[in-house]
PDB file of C-alpha atoms and ligand atoms in Angstrom:
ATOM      1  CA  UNK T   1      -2.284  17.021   1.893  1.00  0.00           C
ATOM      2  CA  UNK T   2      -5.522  17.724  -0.180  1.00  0.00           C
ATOM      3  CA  UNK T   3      -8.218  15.508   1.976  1.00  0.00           C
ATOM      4  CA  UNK T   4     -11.331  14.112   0.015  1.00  0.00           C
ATOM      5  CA  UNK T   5     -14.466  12.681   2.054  1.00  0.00           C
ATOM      6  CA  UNK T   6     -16.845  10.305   0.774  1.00  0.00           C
ATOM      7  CA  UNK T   7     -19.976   9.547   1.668  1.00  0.00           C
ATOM      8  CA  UNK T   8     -19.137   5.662   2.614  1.00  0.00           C
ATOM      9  CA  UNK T   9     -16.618   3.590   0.974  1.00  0.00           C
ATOM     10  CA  UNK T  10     -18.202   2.798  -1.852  1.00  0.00           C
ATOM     11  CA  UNK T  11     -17.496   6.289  -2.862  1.00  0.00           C
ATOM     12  CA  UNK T  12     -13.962   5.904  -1.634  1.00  0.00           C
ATOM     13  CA  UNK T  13     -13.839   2.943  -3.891  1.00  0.00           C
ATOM     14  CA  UNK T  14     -15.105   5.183  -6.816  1.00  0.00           C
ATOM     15  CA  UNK T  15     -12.903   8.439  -5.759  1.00  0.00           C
ATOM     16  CA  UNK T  16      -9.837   6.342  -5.195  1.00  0.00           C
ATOM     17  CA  UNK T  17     -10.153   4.341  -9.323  1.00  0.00           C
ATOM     18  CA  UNK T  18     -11.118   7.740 -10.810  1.00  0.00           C
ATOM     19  CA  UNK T  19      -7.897   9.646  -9.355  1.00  0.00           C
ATOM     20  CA  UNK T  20      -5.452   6.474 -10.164  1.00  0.00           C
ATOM     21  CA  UNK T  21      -6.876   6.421 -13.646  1.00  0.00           C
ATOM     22  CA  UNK T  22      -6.405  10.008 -14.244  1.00  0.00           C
ATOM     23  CA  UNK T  23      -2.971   9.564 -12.989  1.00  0.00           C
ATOM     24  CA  UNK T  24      -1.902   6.591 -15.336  1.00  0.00           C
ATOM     25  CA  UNK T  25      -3.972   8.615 -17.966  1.00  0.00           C
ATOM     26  CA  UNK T  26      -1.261  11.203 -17.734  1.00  0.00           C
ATOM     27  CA  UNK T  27       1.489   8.716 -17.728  1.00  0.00           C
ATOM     28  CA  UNK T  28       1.141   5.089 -18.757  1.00  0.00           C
ATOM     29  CA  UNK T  29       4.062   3.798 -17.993  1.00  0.00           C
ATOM     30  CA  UNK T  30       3.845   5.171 -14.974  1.00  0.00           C
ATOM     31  CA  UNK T  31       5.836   3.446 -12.143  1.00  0.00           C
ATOM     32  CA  UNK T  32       3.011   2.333  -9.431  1.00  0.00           C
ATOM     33  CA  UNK T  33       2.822   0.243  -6.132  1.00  0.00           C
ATOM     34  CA  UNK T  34       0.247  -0.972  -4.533  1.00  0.00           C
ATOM     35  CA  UNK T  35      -1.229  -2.053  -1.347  1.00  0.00           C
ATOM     36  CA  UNK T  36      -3.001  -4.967  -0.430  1.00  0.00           C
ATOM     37  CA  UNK T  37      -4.870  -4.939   2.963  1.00  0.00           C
ATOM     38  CA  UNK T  38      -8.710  -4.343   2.672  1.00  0.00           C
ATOM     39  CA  UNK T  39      -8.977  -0.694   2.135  1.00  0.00           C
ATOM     40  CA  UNK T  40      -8.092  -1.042  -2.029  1.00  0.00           C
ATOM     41  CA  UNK T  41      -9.777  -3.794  -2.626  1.00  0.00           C
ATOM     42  CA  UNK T  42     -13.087  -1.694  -3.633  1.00  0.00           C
ATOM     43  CA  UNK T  43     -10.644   0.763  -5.407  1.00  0.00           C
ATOM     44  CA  UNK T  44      -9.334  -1.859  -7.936  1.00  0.00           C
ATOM     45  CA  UNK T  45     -13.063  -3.261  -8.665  1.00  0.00           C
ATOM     46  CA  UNK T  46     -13.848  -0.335  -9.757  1.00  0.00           C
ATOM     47  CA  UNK T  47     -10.316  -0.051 -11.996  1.00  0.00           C
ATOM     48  CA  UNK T  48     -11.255  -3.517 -13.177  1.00  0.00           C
ATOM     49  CA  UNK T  49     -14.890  -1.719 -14.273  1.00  0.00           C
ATOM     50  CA  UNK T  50     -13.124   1.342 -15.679  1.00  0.00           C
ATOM     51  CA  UNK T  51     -10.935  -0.891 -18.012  1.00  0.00           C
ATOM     52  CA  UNK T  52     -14.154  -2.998 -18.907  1.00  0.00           C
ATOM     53  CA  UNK T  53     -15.470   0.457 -21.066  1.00  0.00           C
ATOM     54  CA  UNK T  54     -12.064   1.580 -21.808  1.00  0.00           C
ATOM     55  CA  UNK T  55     -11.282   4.403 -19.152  1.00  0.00           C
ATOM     56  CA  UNK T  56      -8.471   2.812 -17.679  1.00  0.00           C
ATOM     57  CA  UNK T  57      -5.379   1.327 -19.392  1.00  0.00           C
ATOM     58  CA  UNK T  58      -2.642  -0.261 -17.208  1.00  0.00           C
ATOM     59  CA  UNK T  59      -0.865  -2.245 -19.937  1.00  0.00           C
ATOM     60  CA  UNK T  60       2.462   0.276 -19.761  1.00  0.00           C
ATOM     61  CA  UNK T  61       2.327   0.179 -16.270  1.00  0.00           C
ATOM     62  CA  UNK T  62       5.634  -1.064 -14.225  1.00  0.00           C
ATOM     63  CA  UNK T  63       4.070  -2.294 -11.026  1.00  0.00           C
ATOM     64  CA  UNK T  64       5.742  -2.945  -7.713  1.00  0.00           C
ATOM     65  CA  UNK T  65       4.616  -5.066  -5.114  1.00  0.00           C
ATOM     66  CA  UNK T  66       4.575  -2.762  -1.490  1.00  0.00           C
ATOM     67  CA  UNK T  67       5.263  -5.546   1.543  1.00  0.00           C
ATOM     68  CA  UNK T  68       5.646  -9.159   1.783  1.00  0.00           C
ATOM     69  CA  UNK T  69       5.495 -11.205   4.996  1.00  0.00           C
ATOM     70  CA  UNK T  70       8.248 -13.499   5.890  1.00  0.00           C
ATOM     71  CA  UNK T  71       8.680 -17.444   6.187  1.00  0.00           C
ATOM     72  CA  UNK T  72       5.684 -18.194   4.161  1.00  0.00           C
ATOM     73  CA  UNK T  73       5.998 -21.037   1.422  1.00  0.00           C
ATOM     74  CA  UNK T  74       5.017 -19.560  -2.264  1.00  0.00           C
ATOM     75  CA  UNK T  75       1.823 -21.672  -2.198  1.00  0.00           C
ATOM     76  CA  UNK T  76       0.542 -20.179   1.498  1.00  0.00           C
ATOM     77  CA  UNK T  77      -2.879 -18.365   0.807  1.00  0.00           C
ATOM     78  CA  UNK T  78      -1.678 -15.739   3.425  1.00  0.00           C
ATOM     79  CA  UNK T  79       0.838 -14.072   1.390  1.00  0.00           C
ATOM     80  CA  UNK T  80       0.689 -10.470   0.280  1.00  0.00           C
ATOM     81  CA  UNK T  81       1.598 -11.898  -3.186  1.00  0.00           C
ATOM     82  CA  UNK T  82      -1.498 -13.950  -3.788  1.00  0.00           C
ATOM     83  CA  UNK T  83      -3.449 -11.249  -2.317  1.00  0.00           C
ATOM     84  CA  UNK T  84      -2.126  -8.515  -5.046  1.00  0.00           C
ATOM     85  CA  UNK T  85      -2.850 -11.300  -7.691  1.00  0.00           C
ATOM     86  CA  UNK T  86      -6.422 -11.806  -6.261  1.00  0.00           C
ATOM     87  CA  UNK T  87      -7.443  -8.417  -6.264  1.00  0.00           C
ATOM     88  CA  UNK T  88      -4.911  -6.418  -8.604  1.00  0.00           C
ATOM     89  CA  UNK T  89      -3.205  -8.417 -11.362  1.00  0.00           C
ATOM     90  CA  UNK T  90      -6.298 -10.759 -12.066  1.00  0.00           C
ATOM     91  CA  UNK T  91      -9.116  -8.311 -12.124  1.00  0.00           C
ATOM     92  CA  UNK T  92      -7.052  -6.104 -14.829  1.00  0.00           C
ATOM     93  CA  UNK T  93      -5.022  -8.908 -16.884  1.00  0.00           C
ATOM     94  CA  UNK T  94      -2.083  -8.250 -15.823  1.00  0.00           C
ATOM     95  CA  UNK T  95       0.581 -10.701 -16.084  1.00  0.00           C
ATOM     96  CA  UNK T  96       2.948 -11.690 -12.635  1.00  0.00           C
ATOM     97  CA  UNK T  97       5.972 -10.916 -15.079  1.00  0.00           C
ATOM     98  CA  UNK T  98       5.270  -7.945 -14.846  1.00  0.00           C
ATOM     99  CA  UNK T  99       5.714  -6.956 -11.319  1.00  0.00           C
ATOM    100  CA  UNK T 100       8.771  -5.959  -8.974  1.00  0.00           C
ATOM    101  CA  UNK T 101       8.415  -8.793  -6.182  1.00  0.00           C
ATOM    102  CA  UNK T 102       9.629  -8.738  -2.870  1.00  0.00           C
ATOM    103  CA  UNK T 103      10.438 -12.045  -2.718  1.00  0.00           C
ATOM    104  CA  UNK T 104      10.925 -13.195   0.697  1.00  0.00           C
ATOM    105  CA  UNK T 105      11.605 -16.962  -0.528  1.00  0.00           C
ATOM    106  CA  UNK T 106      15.524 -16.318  -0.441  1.00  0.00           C
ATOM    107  CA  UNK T 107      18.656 -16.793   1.705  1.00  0.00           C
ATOM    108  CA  UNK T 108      19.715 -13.149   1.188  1.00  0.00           C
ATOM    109  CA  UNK T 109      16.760 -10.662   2.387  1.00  0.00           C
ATOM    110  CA  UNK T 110      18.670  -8.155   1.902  1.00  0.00           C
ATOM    111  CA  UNK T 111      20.393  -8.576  -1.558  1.00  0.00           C
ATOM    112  CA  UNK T 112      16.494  -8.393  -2.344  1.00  0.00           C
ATOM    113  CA  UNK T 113      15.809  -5.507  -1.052  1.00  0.00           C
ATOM    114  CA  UNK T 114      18.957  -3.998  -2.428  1.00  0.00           C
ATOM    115  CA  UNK T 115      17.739  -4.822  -5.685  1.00  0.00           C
ATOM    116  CA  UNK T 116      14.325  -3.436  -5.189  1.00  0.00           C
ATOM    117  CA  UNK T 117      15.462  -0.039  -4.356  1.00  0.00           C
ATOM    118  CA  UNK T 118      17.606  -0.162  -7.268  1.00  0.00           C
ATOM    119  CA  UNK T 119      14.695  -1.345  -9.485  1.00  0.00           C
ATOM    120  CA  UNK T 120      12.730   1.895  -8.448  1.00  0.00           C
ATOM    121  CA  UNK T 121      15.327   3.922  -8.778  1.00  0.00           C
ATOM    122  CA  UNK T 122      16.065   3.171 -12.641  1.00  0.00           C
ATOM    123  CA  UNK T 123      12.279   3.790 -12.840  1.00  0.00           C
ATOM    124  CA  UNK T 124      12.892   7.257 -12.123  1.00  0.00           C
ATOM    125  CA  UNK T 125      10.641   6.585  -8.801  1.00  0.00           C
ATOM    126  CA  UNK T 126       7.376   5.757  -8.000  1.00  0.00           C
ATOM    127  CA  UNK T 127       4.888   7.799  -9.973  1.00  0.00           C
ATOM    128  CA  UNK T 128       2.571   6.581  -7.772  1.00  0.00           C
ATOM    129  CA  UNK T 129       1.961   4.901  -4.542  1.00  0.00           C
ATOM    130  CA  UNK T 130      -1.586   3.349  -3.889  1.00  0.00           C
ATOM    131  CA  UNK T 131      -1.570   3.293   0.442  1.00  0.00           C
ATOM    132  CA  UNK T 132      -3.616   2.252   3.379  1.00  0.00           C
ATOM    133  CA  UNK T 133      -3.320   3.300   6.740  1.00  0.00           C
ATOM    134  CA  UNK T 134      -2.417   0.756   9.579  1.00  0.00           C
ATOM    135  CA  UNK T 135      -4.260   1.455  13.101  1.00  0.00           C
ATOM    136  CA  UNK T 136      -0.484   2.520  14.141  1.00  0.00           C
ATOM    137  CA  UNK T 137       0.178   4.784  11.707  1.00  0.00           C
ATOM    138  CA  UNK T 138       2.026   2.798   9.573  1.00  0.00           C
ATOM    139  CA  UNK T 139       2.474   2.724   5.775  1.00  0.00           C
ATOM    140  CA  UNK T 140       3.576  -0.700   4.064  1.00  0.00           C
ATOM    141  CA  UNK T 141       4.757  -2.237   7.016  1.00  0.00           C
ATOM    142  CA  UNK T 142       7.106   1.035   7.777  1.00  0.00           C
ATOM    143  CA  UNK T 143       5.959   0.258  11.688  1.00  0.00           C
ATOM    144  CA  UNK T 144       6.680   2.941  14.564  1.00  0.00           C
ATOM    145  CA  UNK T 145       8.920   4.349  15.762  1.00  0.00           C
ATOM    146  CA  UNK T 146      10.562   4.810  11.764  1.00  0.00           C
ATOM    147  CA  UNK T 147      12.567   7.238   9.935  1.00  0.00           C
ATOM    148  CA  UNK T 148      11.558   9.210   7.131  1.00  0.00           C
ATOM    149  CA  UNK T 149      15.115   7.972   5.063  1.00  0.00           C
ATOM    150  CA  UNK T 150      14.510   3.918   5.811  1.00  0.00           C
ATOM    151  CA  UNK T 151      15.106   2.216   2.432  1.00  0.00           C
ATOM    152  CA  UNK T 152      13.593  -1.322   1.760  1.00  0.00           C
ATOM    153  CA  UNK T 153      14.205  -3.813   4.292  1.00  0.00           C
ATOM    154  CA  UNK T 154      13.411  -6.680   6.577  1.00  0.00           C
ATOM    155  CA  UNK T 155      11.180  -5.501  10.043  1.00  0.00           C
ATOM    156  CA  UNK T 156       9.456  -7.107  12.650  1.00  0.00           C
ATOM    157  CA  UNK T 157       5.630  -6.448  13.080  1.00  0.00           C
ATOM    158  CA  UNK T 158       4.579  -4.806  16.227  1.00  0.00           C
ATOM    159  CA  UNK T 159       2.106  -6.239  18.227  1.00  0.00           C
ATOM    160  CA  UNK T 160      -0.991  -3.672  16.571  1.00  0.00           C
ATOM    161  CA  UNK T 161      -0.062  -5.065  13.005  1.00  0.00           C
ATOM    162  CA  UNK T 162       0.121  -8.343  14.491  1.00  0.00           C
ATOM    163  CA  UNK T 163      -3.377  -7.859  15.817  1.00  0.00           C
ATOM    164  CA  UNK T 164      -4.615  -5.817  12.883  1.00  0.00           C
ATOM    165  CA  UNK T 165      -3.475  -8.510  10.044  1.00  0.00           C
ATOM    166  CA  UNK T 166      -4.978 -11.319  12.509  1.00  0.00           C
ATOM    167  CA  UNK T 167      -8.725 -10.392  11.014  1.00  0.00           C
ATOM    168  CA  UNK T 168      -7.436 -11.134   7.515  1.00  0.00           C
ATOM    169  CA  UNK T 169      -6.089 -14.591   8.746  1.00  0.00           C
ATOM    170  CA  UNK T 170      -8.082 -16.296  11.586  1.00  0.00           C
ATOM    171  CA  UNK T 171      -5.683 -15.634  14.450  1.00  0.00           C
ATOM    172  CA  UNK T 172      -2.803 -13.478  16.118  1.00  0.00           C
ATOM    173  CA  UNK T 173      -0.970 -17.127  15.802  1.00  0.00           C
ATOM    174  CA  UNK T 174      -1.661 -16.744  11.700  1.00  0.00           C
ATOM    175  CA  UNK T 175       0.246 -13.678  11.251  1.00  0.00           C
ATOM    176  CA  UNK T 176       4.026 -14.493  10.404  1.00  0.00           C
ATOM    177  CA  UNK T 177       5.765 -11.947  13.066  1.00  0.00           C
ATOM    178  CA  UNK T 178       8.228 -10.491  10.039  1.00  0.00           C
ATOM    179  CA  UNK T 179       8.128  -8.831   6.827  1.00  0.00           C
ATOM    180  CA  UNK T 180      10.281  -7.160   4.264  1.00  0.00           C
ATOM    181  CA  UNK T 181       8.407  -3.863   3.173  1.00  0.00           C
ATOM    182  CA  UNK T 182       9.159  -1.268   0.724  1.00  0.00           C
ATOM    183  CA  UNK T 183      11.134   1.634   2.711  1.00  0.00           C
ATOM    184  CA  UNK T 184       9.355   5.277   3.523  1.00  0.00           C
ATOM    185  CA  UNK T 185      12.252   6.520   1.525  1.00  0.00           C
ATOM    186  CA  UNK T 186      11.531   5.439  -1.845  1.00  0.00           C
ATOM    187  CA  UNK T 187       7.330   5.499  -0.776  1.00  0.00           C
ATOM    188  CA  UNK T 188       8.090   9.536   0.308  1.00  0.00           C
ATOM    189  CA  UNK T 189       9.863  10.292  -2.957  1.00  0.00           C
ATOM    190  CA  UNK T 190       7.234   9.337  -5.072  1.00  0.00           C
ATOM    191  CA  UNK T 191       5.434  12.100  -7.313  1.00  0.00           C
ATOM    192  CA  UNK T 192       2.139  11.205  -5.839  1.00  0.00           C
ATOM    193  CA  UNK T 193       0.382   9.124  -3.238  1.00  0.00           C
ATOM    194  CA  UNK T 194      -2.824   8.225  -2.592  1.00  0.00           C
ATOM    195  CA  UNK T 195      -3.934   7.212   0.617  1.00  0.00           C
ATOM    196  CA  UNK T 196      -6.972   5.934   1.228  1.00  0.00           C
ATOM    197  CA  UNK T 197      -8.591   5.522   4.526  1.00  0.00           C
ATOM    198  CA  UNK T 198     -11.830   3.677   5.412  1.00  0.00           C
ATOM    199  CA  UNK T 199     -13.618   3.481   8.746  1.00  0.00           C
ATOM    200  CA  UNK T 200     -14.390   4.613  12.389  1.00  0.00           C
ATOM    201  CA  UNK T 201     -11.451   2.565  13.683  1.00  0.00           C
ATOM    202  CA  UNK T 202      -9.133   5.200  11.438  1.00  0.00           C
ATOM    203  CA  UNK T 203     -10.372   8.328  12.372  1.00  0.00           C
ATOM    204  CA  UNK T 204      -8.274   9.005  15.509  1.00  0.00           C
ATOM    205  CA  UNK T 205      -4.742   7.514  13.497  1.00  0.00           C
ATOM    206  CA  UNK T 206      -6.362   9.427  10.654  1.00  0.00           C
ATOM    207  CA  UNK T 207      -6.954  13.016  12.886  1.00  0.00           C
ATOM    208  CA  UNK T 208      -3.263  12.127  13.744  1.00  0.00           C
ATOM    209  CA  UNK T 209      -1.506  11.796  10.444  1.00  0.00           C
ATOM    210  CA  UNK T 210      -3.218  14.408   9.012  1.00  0.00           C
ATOM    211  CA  UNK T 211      -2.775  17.154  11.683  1.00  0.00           C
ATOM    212  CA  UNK T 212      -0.415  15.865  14.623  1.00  0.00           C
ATOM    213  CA  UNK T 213       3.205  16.372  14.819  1.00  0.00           C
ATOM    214  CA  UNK T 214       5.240  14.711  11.885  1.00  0.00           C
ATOM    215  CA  UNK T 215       7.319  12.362  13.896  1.00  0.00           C
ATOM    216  CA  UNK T 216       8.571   8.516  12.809  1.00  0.00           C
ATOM    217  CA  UNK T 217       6.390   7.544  16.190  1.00  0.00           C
ATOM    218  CA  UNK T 218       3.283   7.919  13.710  1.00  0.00           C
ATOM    219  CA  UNK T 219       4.848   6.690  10.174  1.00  0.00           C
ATOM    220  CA  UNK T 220       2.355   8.271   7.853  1.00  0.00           C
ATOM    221  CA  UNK T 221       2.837  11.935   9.516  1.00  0.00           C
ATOM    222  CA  UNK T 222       5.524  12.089   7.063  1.00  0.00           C
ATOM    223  CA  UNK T 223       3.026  12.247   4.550  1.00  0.00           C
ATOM    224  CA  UNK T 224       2.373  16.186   5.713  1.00  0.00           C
ATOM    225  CA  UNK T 225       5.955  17.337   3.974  1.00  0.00           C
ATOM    226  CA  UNK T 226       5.164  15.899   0.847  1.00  0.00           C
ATOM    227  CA  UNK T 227       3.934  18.296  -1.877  1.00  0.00           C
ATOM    228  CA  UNK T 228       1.367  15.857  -3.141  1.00  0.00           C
ATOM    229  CA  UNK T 229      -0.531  13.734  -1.411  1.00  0.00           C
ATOM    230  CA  UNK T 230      -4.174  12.841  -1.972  1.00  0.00           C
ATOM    231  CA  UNK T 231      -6.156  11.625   1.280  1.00  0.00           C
ATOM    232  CA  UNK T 232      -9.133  10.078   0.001  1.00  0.00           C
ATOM    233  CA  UNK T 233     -11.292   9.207   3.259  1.00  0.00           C
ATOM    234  CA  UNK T 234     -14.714   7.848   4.135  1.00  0.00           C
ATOM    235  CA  UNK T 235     -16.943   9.784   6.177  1.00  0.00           C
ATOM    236  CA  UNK T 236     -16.763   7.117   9.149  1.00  0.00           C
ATOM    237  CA  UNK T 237     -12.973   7.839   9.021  1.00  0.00           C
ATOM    238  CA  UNK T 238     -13.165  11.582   9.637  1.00  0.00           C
ATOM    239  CA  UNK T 239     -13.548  13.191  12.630  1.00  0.00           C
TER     240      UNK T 239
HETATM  241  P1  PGA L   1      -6.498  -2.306   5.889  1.00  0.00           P
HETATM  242  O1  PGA L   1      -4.934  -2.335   6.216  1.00  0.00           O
HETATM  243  O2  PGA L   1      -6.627  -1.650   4.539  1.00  0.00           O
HETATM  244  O3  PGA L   1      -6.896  -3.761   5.842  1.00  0.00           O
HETATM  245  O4  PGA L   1      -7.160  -1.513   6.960  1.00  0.00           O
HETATM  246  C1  PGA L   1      -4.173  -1.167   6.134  1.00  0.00           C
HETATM  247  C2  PGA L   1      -2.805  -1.403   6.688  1.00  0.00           C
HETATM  248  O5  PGA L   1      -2.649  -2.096   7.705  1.00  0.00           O
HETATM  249  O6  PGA L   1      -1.841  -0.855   6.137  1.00  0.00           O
END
C-alpha cells in the first residue's frame, strides 16, 4: 500500500481529486465506485473544480453506486442514493442514468445484487474504487468479521456502524439496521483503490489496516495483498 499524508484534509481533498483524475485521465471509461460517507465529500469538490477548467472529464465514466441502506422509501433524505447525487452526480453533471444502483426498493435483494456483480463483471471490473474507512475497519458496509471472497449482498450493520452513521442522521434510532453493499470481492479485484482516511478517530483502525494482521476481523486489512492501493491520509489520521 503506497501511504500519502497530508497536511489536514483539505489537502486530502486536493491529493485524493488529483490521483482520481489522473486515473480517469488514463482511462475514461473507466469503471468507478464511489463512497459516500463524509471523508469524499472534499475529494469530489475539488473534482467538481477540476472539471470547471477542464482537468477532469468524467463523461465516459460507468459509475457504480458502493452501499445502500435498507427499508428506506426512494424519497427518504437518509439514503446513500441521494447522498451520491448531492455530492457526486450533481457537482459534475452527471446524469442518475448513468449509474449501477443498488436498489434496495425490491422484493428480491438478492436478484439485485446478482445483477450488480454481473454488471461489474461485463465492465471488466472496477478500474477504480473511491473508499473510506469505517471506525471498524470496514469498507462499504463489508462489516467484521468478513471474508475476502464475499460478493454483493444484503448485511446487517454492527452496532459501531450503527453508531458511526448515527452523526450523519440525528440518532442511533435514524440508522436503518440493514444494508445491501457492494462485496470485498469485486471491491478487492479492482485495478486500483483509493482510500482515503481523515481524522484522529482513524488513526488506531488506520495503524491497524495498514500494518496489523490481514484478517476478515478488520475488513480493510485485505487491502495489504492488493498490488495497488493508494492510502491517502490526513496527518490527524496517522500515528
Ligand atoms: P466517514 O465514513 O467517511 O463518514 O468517516 C466512512 C465509513 O464509515 O465507511
Amino acid at each position: 500500500m503506497k501511504l500519502i499524508v497530508t497536511k489536514n484534509y483539505a489537502a486530502l481533498s486536493q491529493e485524493a481529486a488529483l490521483q482520481i483524475a489522473i486515473a480517469v485521465e488514463a482511462k475514461p471509461s473507466a469503471a468507478i465506485v464511489v463512497a459516500t460517507g463524509n471523508t469524499p465529500v472534499g475529494a469530489y469538490e475539488q473534482l467538481a473544480a477540476l472539471k470547471a477548467i477542464g482537468q477532469f472529464d468524467p463523461a465516459k465514466l460507468t459509475i457504480f453506486q458502493l452501499d445502500e441502506y435498507l427499508g428506506l422509501a426512494a424519497d427518504d433524505k437518509r439514503t446513500l442514493w441521494g447522498w451520491m447525487e448531492r455530492a457526486f452526480l450533481t457537482p459534475l453533471g452527471l446524469s442518475p442514468q448513468k449509474v449501477v444502483r443498488l436498489n434496495t426498493d425490491t422484493a428480491d435483494a438478492e436478484a439485485t445484487c446478482r445483477a450488480y456483480d454481473s454488471a461489474v463483471q461485463a465492465a471488466g471490473g472496477f478500474d477504480l474504487c473511491i473508499l473510506g474507512l469505517g471506525p471498524n475497519g470496514h469498507l462499504a458496509f463489508n462489516e467484521p468479521p468478513v471474508e475476502a471472497t464475499s460478493d454483493t449482498r444484503v448485511v446487517t450493520l454492527t452496532e459501531e456502524s450503527i453508531e458511526s452513521n448515527s452523526l450523519y442522521w440525528g440518532g442511533r434510532d435514524q440508522v436503518p439496521p440493514q444494508a445491501m453493499t457492494a462485496g470485498l470481492r469485486p471491491l478487492l479485484a479492482a485495478k486500483l483503490v483509493i482510500l482515503l482516511v481523515s481524522g484522529a478517530k482513524k488513526r488506531d483502525i488506520l495503524r491497524r489496516v495498514m500494518s496489523g494482521p490481514v484478517t476478515g476481523a478488520v475488513p480493510a486489512s485485505f487491502l495489504q495483498l492488493h498490488a495497488n492501493v493508494i492510502v491517502i491520509a490526513d496527518k490527524d489520521a496517522v500515528a
